[in-house]
Structure formats: structure tokens, C-alpha cells
Amino acid sequence: MPRSFLLFYALLLAPLLSGQEVFVIKVVDSRYDPLFGAHIRIYSDTNASAVVLGGGTTDFKGSWIIPSALSLRPGCFAQVRYMGMQTRWVELSSQKAPAQVVLYPSAFAAPEYVVSALSGPTRIRESVYQARAIGQERIEGQGAQNLKDVLSNDLNIRIGQDAVLGSGISMQGLGGENVQIMIDGVPVIGRLDGNVDLSQLPLQNVEKIEIIEGPMSVQFGSSAIGGVINLISKKEQTHPITGGFTLYGESVGQYNADARLSIQRGKHRFAINGGRYFFDGFNPTDTVSRWQAWKPREQYFGNAMYGVALKRLYLSSNSQMFFETLQFKGQPEAPFYIAANDQYFYTRRLDQTVQLTGFVGKSWHINLTAAFNNYERQRQSFRKDLVSLQEIPIDSNLDVFNRAMSRGVFHWTPQGDSTRFKWQMGYDAAWDYGEGPRISEGHQSFGEVSGFSSFEYRPGKNWAFTPGIRYGYHSAFAMRPIPSFHAMWKNSHGFRVRASYAQGFRAPSLKELYFEFVDVNHNLLGNPDLLPEQSHQVQWGIQWQRSWVALSESKPRKWTRLPESAEGICPSKKTQLRFSLNGFYNQVNNQIRQVLQANTSGMVYRSENISSVNTLGGRVEGGMQWNRFVLDVGFSLTGIQQALEIDYQVQQPYVWAQEYRAQAMVVFHEWQGRFQVFAKYNGTQPYLYADVDPISGEPAVRQGELDGFASVDVSYTQRLLKNKLRITLLGKNLFDVTNVLQSGGGGGTAHSQGSGSLPTLWGRTFGFSCAYQFSAGNER
């Protein structure tokens, strides 16, 4: 008899001969097909400090034999997870073993942890900051291709559009120059008119997006007065080899494709991904005209990552590249319409990052980052003969901006006292350099070195306090100490109350200081005498959340309230209610704007400090999840008060902007489908623009308004081939909004359209996304 056959019989009879019962967990999907390679871990409890007692993976029949010693131990829980499925917790009992565990596609839920917090990775519910996160499920459901797409549905966030400068952002009524946008903690450079073009940040390699509102200057330095948006790259890998591709098409003329491959071998991991995004342009009034309100874009991007585990540390090197071509084709000129002036804008981003993270000793967690960022933007102008198609160069310019930075963050948590005291200290060092014909004297640079420290103290189970301070040296400006204080109170009934006070600091950028752009269409000047922006901010919030879960599939189901420590898990049968009320007040002094000045050389825009801006507001949100239904609704009100006089005089009254938002989802467990609706109404929004007083002839800053509009998107996602294939059908902007009226002036930028109609959305479109993922080897 074969030796393998004898071994099989020995394993089968061993439990019977020993008199012990065999406990088996069988894991299946919603169609009751066995899931091979489902990962199971046995925990002593469901809270964050639970001890791992053992674990394994299911066989080709979806089964895993539980060691009898674990199954008989009281209070044990089995965590069952599978890529793309909901995580399921099952209580182990000496009375009976769970015969079958059904996993369903992941439901709409924010990721459980936020890494942009004080003490390293922290549960969102336990973070002292008012943080929130957008996970992959929402990114996929919205059909979001870049950061602009996914943020368009959030409260207290407004997305603006410029034909040349791209898309910008405002948060809590503050402009994009006050919002720090980062990728894995590294700030993104290359701001145009103060904004990072959100459409240049693709999401194909992003696992989640973390958002922290309010001044974060203590933690992240300059440009974080209004808040922080941190894009977290995909890092987790469950199999030795994983990969896939995504294809996306939209009826407006958008065609995207990307692919990825990741290999894990022992302590080493290598990942590479890349793609091409193409947009054919859009004009709401005449689709055949060569001039389009939304300019054609073509983007190429790629990323290569290598990482190695060094005991309790992880060292990684990440190289990213991005190239974009923007076509700005002019209208044919009268009277013969046989010639036009065309412009092409070329953008290149090259980023190299090295990070070392992990634990040193028993109490220290470190995160060291070194990065070099290169940003180049070139404009080429041509005179084009529309008959012969010959192009005659007119002019060209190239601006180059580089940043070298280093950041170190050190977390200390005393052994045995992890819930009471945590200390963080760190440093930031950065050197910014810009060169080009539009930079004063051809090139300019400045540097900054600063240190920061904060600690989190929890005197008991209900209270947490986090004071912090930053101080440093800037080569162009005098810096003063920047303090902050955050507090949180919670109880066992699901309530969280947070309050904070913080100061902010933003140094003028190289462009605001030294930009000189003078041609037939532009007359823009920087100002080396600018003062830094400084802010005061107060923020408060109340949150309540409660969950109930059924741990068995038997009917009638026995519902039990989910403990606070396990709120982040998302079992298949779950009921959850949540409510939040948040408020804020911001005061920004020495606000920097471009001011129109009249002189002998014509109209000149020059950067100036125009006194202050105050924003006041808040939002109310509520949501529920019941089995397969998820609903979230919200309302926000933001008031903006601006002192428009350069001599720091009269404050204007508050102008209020309203926003309404709703998200709904239905999960069809039986066939692994998901239907989602995203709706938002953006109320009237104030903005500033530069002008000249018609009586005195003196420069002035005016306030205009942008009309409100509503947008509704829907999507249906279907998973096939045991979750390897995902197909999404999309309907975007169902109300067919294109242009929105603005009144009062030119919008404050060199490329705005003036009073009248402002391009806002593409109009009604329909899209299709197909994503396939594969894996090879046994699950880790």
C-alpha cells in the first residue's frame, strides 16, 4: 500500500483513537463555493490587544481543522478573511464548532486605521484628531481615476477647475495653498496658482486616502493650515505573486489602462505598476470645434518599489514618474479661419523616496523618510496653418522646481503603560530650489529645518490629551513657536467628544516670492517682501456610533452588541447607526493673494498680503448599515468673512455656502453585486478676484459668487471568477451640469473666464471599468 495512503488514514483515525472531537471551519462565498486559501487566525479576544493563538489557511475544499486545544479554550475568536471579502469573526465554543462561514463582498466602510495620526497607526475611532478615511471600495464605486474624482463628493471640500492650471481644492473655506497633499507622508510639489492639480494624482496604486481637517502645522509644517490629505500606497500582499490590470472608458472621451505586478520572496518584495490615461477633451456647446473648454490630456505614469524586512524594521525604496501633455488649441482666426495659435503644456514629475519604519527595542517606533522631488512644466506656443498643418514656433519656457527633504518621526510608548502615555518627537528638513526664465534672477532657493514634539496622555479610560509644539529655522522668514492642543472624551456607549486649538504657519512659496511672468497676455509678479500667513483655529466634534452583529447564520439570528474595541470589523450580518456633529473656526492673517495694480506698463498682478480671512462652519452627518443596506447623509454650512482692503481695514459680512450630501449602497450578497448612489449639492460659493477701483484708480480685491449646482452619480459593481474579476458600470453627472454662472469678476486667476459661464463638470457621461487580479502561491 502506498506510503501516502497510509499517512492519510493515520491522520483520519488519530482523533478517533484519541477520543477527541475534530473541529472544522469551512469557508465559502455567497454562492457556497469553497474558498481556497482563506486566512484564519485564532485570537484570545476581538480587541486591539488580543493575543494570536494560532492560525492557518483553508484547503481546496475551503476547510481548516481547528486544533482542539484552541477550540476548547473559552473566549477564543476566529478571524476569517479573504481578499475582497468582508472580515468575519466567529466565536469558538466547546459546545459546537462552526460548520460553515459565509463571506460576502466587502461593504462600504471607512478603513479601520489612520496612519497620519500622532502615535503611529491608530484606529480612527481612537484618534484624538478628527480624521476620516476613504477606502478602496468607495474609490471603485465612484469610478474615481484621480484625487479630483474621489473628493468631489465630500463635505467641506470644494473642487475648482481651470483650463490650464487644472483642478484645485478648498477645505473648510480655505484655498488649496493651505492644504498639504502628501503621498505616503511626502508632500507633493508643483503648485500652480497655489494649488496642486488633483487630476495629476492617479489612484491606481492607492489603498486609501486619509483626511485630517484643520491646522496640522505642528505635525506637517508649512502649507498645512487648512488640513492634510495623505494618499497611502498599497503595501499589503497576501500571496507570493499578485498582479492585475484595469481598463476604464467613459463616453466623454476618457480611456484609461493600467497594470501592476508584485512579487514577495522571503524578506524581499518588488512591485511595479504603470498606466496611460487619455482624455479627448470636451466642449458643452460645440463638440466639433478644435477649441474646447476642457482641454485634451494624455498622461503616462509608473512606479517601482523594492522593500526588505530587517527583523522588526522595513526598508523600502519607491520611484515614481509622471508625464502629462495638455493641448490648448486656439480658435481659428477671422476673417479666413485658416490659422490659429496653439499651446502645449508638458508636465513631468519624478519622485524618489526611501523610508525606514518599524520598531527599535520594546518601546520605540520609528519612521524615517528621505525624498527628492523633481517637477518640470514647459509651455510651447505655435502658430499653426490649418491648411498645410505647418507649425511655426512662437515662444517656449521651462520652469523647474526641486525639493530635497528628510523627515524623522519617533514614537515612544512605555512598556506596560501603552494606554496612558505616548510621546512623539521628530524633525523636518527641506530645501526648495526653482529655476527658469520666469524666476527672478533665473533661480532662487530657500531652506527650512524644524523640530516638533507632542505627547498623548490618557489619565483614564475616558480622557485623552495631546499638546504639541513646533519650532524651527527658515532661511527667508523668522519662525515663531507653533503650539497645538487636542482633547478627547469617550464613554462605553459609543460617544466621542473632541476639541482642539491650534496655530498654523505658511511660508510664501518660491513662486509667490520670485515669479516674473511678462508677455503679451500675462503680467504676473511675485513679491519678495511678503509676510508668512499665520492662523488660529478652534475645532470641536461629537460622534456616536453603535453596532450590533449576528455571529451565526442560524435563524432566528441572535444579535449581540459589538464591543467598542471591535467596532472596526465588518461582519456579514451587521447593523450600525452613527451620527456626528462637527464645527470649526479659522482665522488666517496676512493672507496672500494676487492683486491687480494699474501702472504705466498696464495691468499688473502682484502677490500681496491682503489682511485676513475668517471661516466659520460645521457639518452634521448620519448613517446606518443594516445587513445589505448602507446609507450616509450629511449637511455642511461654511461662512467666509474676508477683509478685502490691503490696509487691514473693513471686514465684510460672512457669506454662507451650503452643501448637502447623500451616499447609498445595496449589496447583493447572493451574486456578489453592489449598487451605489453618490449625490451632492454645492451651494453658492464666494471667491476673491483682483480689480481696480473705477473712481480712485487704486487696486482692490473684490468678492464674487459662483452659483450652486447638484451632481448625482450611480454605479453597479459585479464580481466574478471567485472575486478575481470586477466589472463596474457608471452613470456620472446625471443632471447634465456643464457650466455654472459666476458673477463679480475674473475669478482671481490669470486663466479665468471672467463673469459669465465657468466650466465645472463634463456633462452627463456613462462609463465602464473592468479590473482583473490574480495571485499565485500559498497565502502568507
mmCIF file with all atom_site columns, C-alpha atoms in Angstrom, residues 590-686:
data_model
loop_
_atom_site.group_PDB
_atom_site.id
_atom_site.type_symbol
_atom_site.label_atom_id
_atom_site.label_alt_id
_atom_site.label_comp_id
_atom_site.label_asym_id
_atom_site.label_entity_id
_atom_site.label_seq_id
_atom_site.pdbx_PDB_ins_code
_atom_site.Cartn_x
_atom_site.Cartn_y
_atom_site.Cartn_z
_atom_site.occupancy
_atom_site.B_iso_or_equiv
_atom_site.pdbx_formal_charge
_atom_site.auth_seq_id
_atom_site.auth_comp_id
_atom_site.auth_asym_id
_atom_site.auth_atom_id
_atom_site.pdbx_PDB_model_num
ATOM 1  C CA . ASN A 1 590 ? -1.586  88.029  6.200   1.00 0.00 ? 590 ASN A CA 1
ATOM 2  C CA . GLN A 1 591 ? -3.431  86.074  3.529   1.00 0.00 ? 591 GLN A CA 1
ATOM 3  C CA . ILE A 1 592 ? -1.527  86.086  0.229   1.00 0.00 ? 592 ILE A CA 1
ATOM 4  C CA . ARG A 1 593 ? -3.394  86.912  -2.989  1.00 0.00 ? 593 ARG A CA 1
ATOM 5  C CA . GLN A 1 594 ? -2.629  88.236  -6.444  1.00 0.00 ? 594 GLN A CA 1
ATOM 6  C CA . VAL A 1 595 ? -3.687  91.894  -6.501  1.00 0.00 ? 595 VAL A CA 1
ATOM 7  C CA . LEU A 1 596 ? -4.298  93.844  -9.683  1.00 0.00 ? 596 LEU A CA 1
ATOM 8  C CA . GLN A 1 597 ? -2.263  97.052  -9.874  1.00 0.00 ? 597 GLN A CA 1
ATOM 9  C CA . ALA A 1 598 ? -2.532  99.781  -12.517 1.00 0.00 ? 598 ALA A CA 1
ATOM 10 C CA . ASN A 1 599 ? 0.668   101.482 -13.646 1.00 0.00 ? 599 ASN A CA 1
ATOM 11 C CA . THR A 1 600 ? 2.357   102.836 -16.770 1.00 0.00 ? 600 THR A CA 1
ATOM 12 C CA . SER A 1 601 ? 3.105   99.337  -18.067 1.00 0.00 ? 601 SER A CA 1
ATOM 13 C CA . GLY A 1 602 ? -0.538  98.269  -17.933 1.00 0.00 ? 602 GLY A CA 1
ATOM 14 C CA . MET A 1 603 ? -2.420  95.935  -15.613 1.00 0.00 ? 603 MET A CA 1
ATOM 15 C CA . VAL A 1 604 ? -0.027  94.045  -13.332 1.00 0.00 ? 604 VAL A CA 1
ATOM 16 C CA . TYR A 1 605 ? -0.924  91.211  -10.953 1.00 0.00 ? 605 TYR A CA 1
ATOM 17 C CA . ARG A 1 606 ? 1.351   91.153  -7.900  1.00 0.00 ? 606 ARG A CA 1
ATOM 18 C CA . SER A 1 607 ? 1.367   88.926  -4.818  1.00 0.00 ? 607 SER A CA 1
ATOM 19 C CA . GLU A 1 608 ? 0.315   90.849  -1.719  1.00 0.00 ? 608 GLU A CA 1
ATOM 20 C CA . ASN A 1 609 ? -0.709  90.234  1.883   1.00 0.00 ? 609 ASN A CA 1
ATOM 21 C CA . ILE A 1 610 ? -4.364  91.358  1.961   1.00 0.00 ? 610 ILE A CA 1
ATOM 22 C CA . SER A 1 611 ? -5.132  91.126  5.666   1.00 0.00 ? 611 SER A CA 1
ATOM 23 C CA . SER A 1 612 ? -7.232  88.245  6.954   1.00 0.00 ? 612 SER A CA 1
ATOM 24 C CA . VAL A 1 613 ? -9.883  85.676  6.186   1.00 0.00 ? 613 VAL A CA 1
ATOM 25 C CA . ASN A 1 614 ? -12.172 84.058  8.754   1.00 0.00 ? 614 ASN A CA 1
ATOM 26 C CA . THR A 1 615 ? -14.123 80.876  8.154   1.00 0.00 ? 615 THR A CA 1
ATOM 27 C CA . LEU A 1 616 ? -16.805 79.509  10.454  1.00 0.00 ? 616 LEU A CA 1
ATOM 28 C CA . GLY A 1 617 ? -18.989 76.479  9.995   1.00 0.00 ? 617 GLY A CA 1
ATOM 29 C CA . GLY A 1 618 ? -19.641 72.844  10.605  1.00 0.00 ? 618 GLY A CA 1
ATOM 30 C CA . ARG A 1 619 ? -21.292 69.710  9.347   1.00 0.00 ? 619 ARG A CA 1
ATOM 31 C CA . VAL A 1 620 ? -23.889 67.214  10.511  1.00 0.00 ? 620 VAL A CA 1
ATOM 32 C CA . GLU A 1 621 ? -23.726 63.630  9.314   1.00 0.00 ? 621 GLU A CA 1
ATOM 33 C CA . GLY A 1 622 ? -25.693 60.493  9.995   1.00 0.00 ? 622 GLY A CA 1
ATOM 34 C CA . GLY A 1 623 ? -25.591 56.985  8.680   1.00 0.00 ? 623 GLY A CA 1
ATOM 35 C CA . MET A 1 624 ? -26.802 53.451  9.071   1.00 0.00 ? 624 MET A CA 1
ATOM 36 C CA . GLN A 1 625 ? -25.932 49.977  7.902   1.00 0.00 ? 625 GLN A CA 1
ATOM 37 C CA . TRP A 1 626 ? -28.414 47.164  8.051   1.00 0.00 ? 626 TRP A CA 1
ATOM 38 C CA . ASN A 1 627 ? -27.456 43.832  6.528   1.00 0.00 ? 627 ASN A CA 1
ATOM 39 C CA . ARG A 1 628 ? -27.096 44.701  2.856   1.00 0.00 ? 628 ARG A CA 1
ATOM 40 C CA . PHE A 1 629 ? -28.150 48.380  3.005   1.00 0.00 ? 629 PHE A CA 1
ATOM 41 C CA . VAL A 1 630 ? -25.845 51.315  3.758   1.00 0.00 ? 630 VAL A CA 1
ATOM 42 C CA . LEU A 1 631 ? -26.947 54.967  3.886   1.00 0.00 ? 631 LEU A CA 1
ATOM 43 C CA . ASP A 1 632 ? -24.970 58.116  4.743   1.00 0.00 ? 632 ASP A CA 1
ATOM 44 C CA . VAL A 1 633 ? -26.350 61.659  4.635   1.00 0.00 ? 633 VAL A CA 1
ATOM 45 C CA . GLY A 1 634 ? -24.802 64.962  5.594   1.00 0.00 ? 634 GLY A CA 1
ATOM 46 C CA . PHE A 1 635 ? -25.117 68.729  5.576   1.00 0.00 ? 635 PHE A CA 1
ATOM 47 C CA . SER A 1 636 ? -22.436 71.384  5.958   1.00 0.00 ? 636 SER A CA 1
ATOM 48 C CA . LEU A 1 637 ? -22.513 75.159  6.299   1.00 0.00 ? 637 LEU A CA 1
ATOM 49 C CA . THR A 1 638 ? -19.396 77.264  5.765   1.00 0.00 ? 638 THR A CA 1
ATOM 50 C CA . GLY A 1 639 ? -19.226 81.007  6.335   1.00 0.00 ? 639 GLY A CA 1
ATOM 51 C CA . ILE A 1 640 ? -16.386 83.052  4.839   1.00 0.00 ? 640 ILE A CA 1
ATOM 52 C CA . GLN A 1 641 ? -15.542 86.559  6.069   1.00 0.00 ? 641 GLN A CA 1
ATOM 53 C CA . GLN A 1 642 ? -12.746 88.391  4.273   1.00 0.00 ? 642 GLN A CA 1
ATOM 54 C CA . ALA A 1 643 ? -11.036 91.713  4.836   1.00 0.00 ? 643 ALA A CA 1
ATOM 55 C CA . LEU A 1 644 ? -10.673 92.909  1.267   1.00 0.00 ? 644 LEU A CA 1
ATOM 56 C CA . GLU A 1 645 ? -8.625  96.062  1.886   1.00 0.00 ? 645 GLU A CA 1
ATOM 57 C CA . ILE A 1 646 ? -4.860  95.928  1.663   1.00 0.00 ? 646 ILE A CA 1
ATOM 58 C CA . ASP A 1 647 ? -4.543  98.300  4.614   1.00 0.00 ? 647 ASP A CA 1
ATOM 59 C CA . TYR A 1 648 ? -6.153  95.757  7.022   1.00 0.00 ? 648 TYR A CA 1
ATOM 60 C CA . GLN A 1 649 ? -9.423  97.629  7.370   1.00 0.00 ? 649 GLN A CA 1
ATOM 61 C CA . VAL A 1 650 ? -13.101 96.818  6.883   1.00 0.00 ? 650 VAL A CA 1
ATOM 62 C CA . GLN A 1 651 ? -14.250 93.231  7.342   1.00 0.00 ? 651 GLN A CA 1
ATOM 63 C CA . GLN A 1 652 ? -17.044 92.146  5.034   1.00 0.00 ? 652 GLN A CA 1
ATOM 64 C CA . PRO A 1 653 ? -20.045 90.231  6.438   1.00 0.00 ? 653 PRO A CA 1
ATOM 65 C CA . TYR A 1 654 ? -19.976 86.442  6.388   1.00 0.00 ? 654 TYR A CA 1
ATOM 66 C CA . VAL A 1 655 ? -21.045 84.797  3.126   1.00 0.00 ? 655 VAL A CA 1
ATOM 67 C CA . TRP A 1 656 ? -22.521 81.355  3.726   1.00 0.00 ? 656 TRP A CA 1
ATOM 68 C CA . ALA A 1 657 ? -22.147 78.301  1.488   1.00 0.00 ? 657 ALA A CA 1
ATOM 69 C CA . GLN A 1 658 ? -24.270 75.184  1.933   1.00 0.00 ? 658 GLN A CA 1
ATOM 70 C CA . GLU A 1 659 ? -23.562 71.605  0.918   1.00 0.00 ? 659 GLU A CA 1
ATOM 71 C CA . TYR A 1 660 ? -25.774 68.523  1.023   1.00 0.00 ? 660 TYR A CA 1
ATOM 72 C CA . ARG A 1 661 ? -24.513 65.008  0.502   1.00 0.00 ? 661 ARG A CA 1
ATOM 73 C CA . ALA A 1 662 ? -26.007 61.514  0.364   1.00 0.00 ? 662 ALA A CA 1
ATOM 74 C CA . GLN A 1 663 ? -24.487 58.122  -0.331  1.00 0.00 ? 663 GLN A CA 1
ATOM 75 C CA . ALA A 1 664 ? -26.476 54.894  -0.516  1.00 0.00 ? 664 ALA A CA 1
ATOM 76 C CA . MET A 1 665 ? -25.487 51.327  -1.258  1.00 0.00 ? 665 MET A CA 1
ATOM 77 C CA . VAL A 1 666 ? -27.187 47.976  -1.642  1.00 0.00 ? 666 VAL A CA 1
ATOM 78 C CA . VAL A 1 667 ? -25.065 44.823  -1.518  1.00 0.00 ? 667 VAL A CA 1
ATOM 79 C CA . PHE A 1 668 ? -26.436 41.763  -3.292  1.00 0.00 ? 668 PHE A CA 1
ATOM 80 C CA . HIS A 1 669 ? -24.711 39.001  -1.374  1.00 0.00 ? 669 HIS A CA 1
ATOM 81 C CA . GLU A 1 670 ? -26.237 36.239  -3.464  1.00 0.00 ? 670 GLU A CA 1
ATOM 82 C CA . TRP A 1 671 ? -24.400 37.167  -6.664  1.00 0.00 ? 671 TRP A CA 1
ATOM 83 C CA . GLN A 1 672 ? -21.645 39.436  -5.266  1.00 0.00 ? 672 GLN A CA 1
ATOM 84 C CA . GLY A 1 673 ? -23.016 42.681  -6.676  1.00 0.00 ? 673 GLY A CA 1
ATOM 85 C CA . ARG A 1 674 ? -23.133 46.192  -5.312  1.00 0.00 ? 674 ARG A CA 1
ATOM 86 C CA . PHE A 1 675 ? -25.235 49.219  -6.346  1.00 0.00 ? 675 PHE A CA 1
ATOM 87 C CA . GLN A 1 676 ? -24.223 52.705  -5.148  1.00 0.00 ? 676 GLN A CA 1
ATOM 88 C CA . VAL A 1 677 ? -25.545 56.264  -5.434  1.00 0.00 ? 677 VAL A CA 1
ATOM 89 C CA . PHE A 1 678 ? -23.448 59.391  -4.774  1.00 0.00 ? 678 PHE A CA 1
ATOM 90 C CA . ALA A 1 679 ? -25.280 62.718  -4.634  1.00 0.00 ? 679 ALA A CA 1
ATOM 91 C CA . LYS A 1 680 ? -24.096 66.187  -3.615  1.00 0.00 ? 680 LYS A CA 1
ATOM 92 C CA . TYR A 1 681 ? -25.430 69.717  -3.846  1.00 0.00 ? 681 TYR A CA 1
ATOM 93 C CA . ASN A 1 682 ? -22.887 72.548  -3.762  1.00 0.00 ? 682 ASN A CA 1
ATOM 94 C CA . GLY A 1 683 ? -24.441 75.852  -2.729  1.00 0.00 ? 683 GLY A CA 1
ATOM 95 C CA . THR A 1 684 ? -23.359 79.343  -3.786  1.00 0.00 ? 684 THR A CA 1
ATOM 96 C CA . GLN A 1 685 ? -19.625 79.767  -3.185  1.00 0.00 ? 685 GLN A CA 1
ATOM 97 C CA . PRO A 1 686 ? -17.803 83.113  -2.662  1.00 0.00 ? 686 PRO A CA 1
#
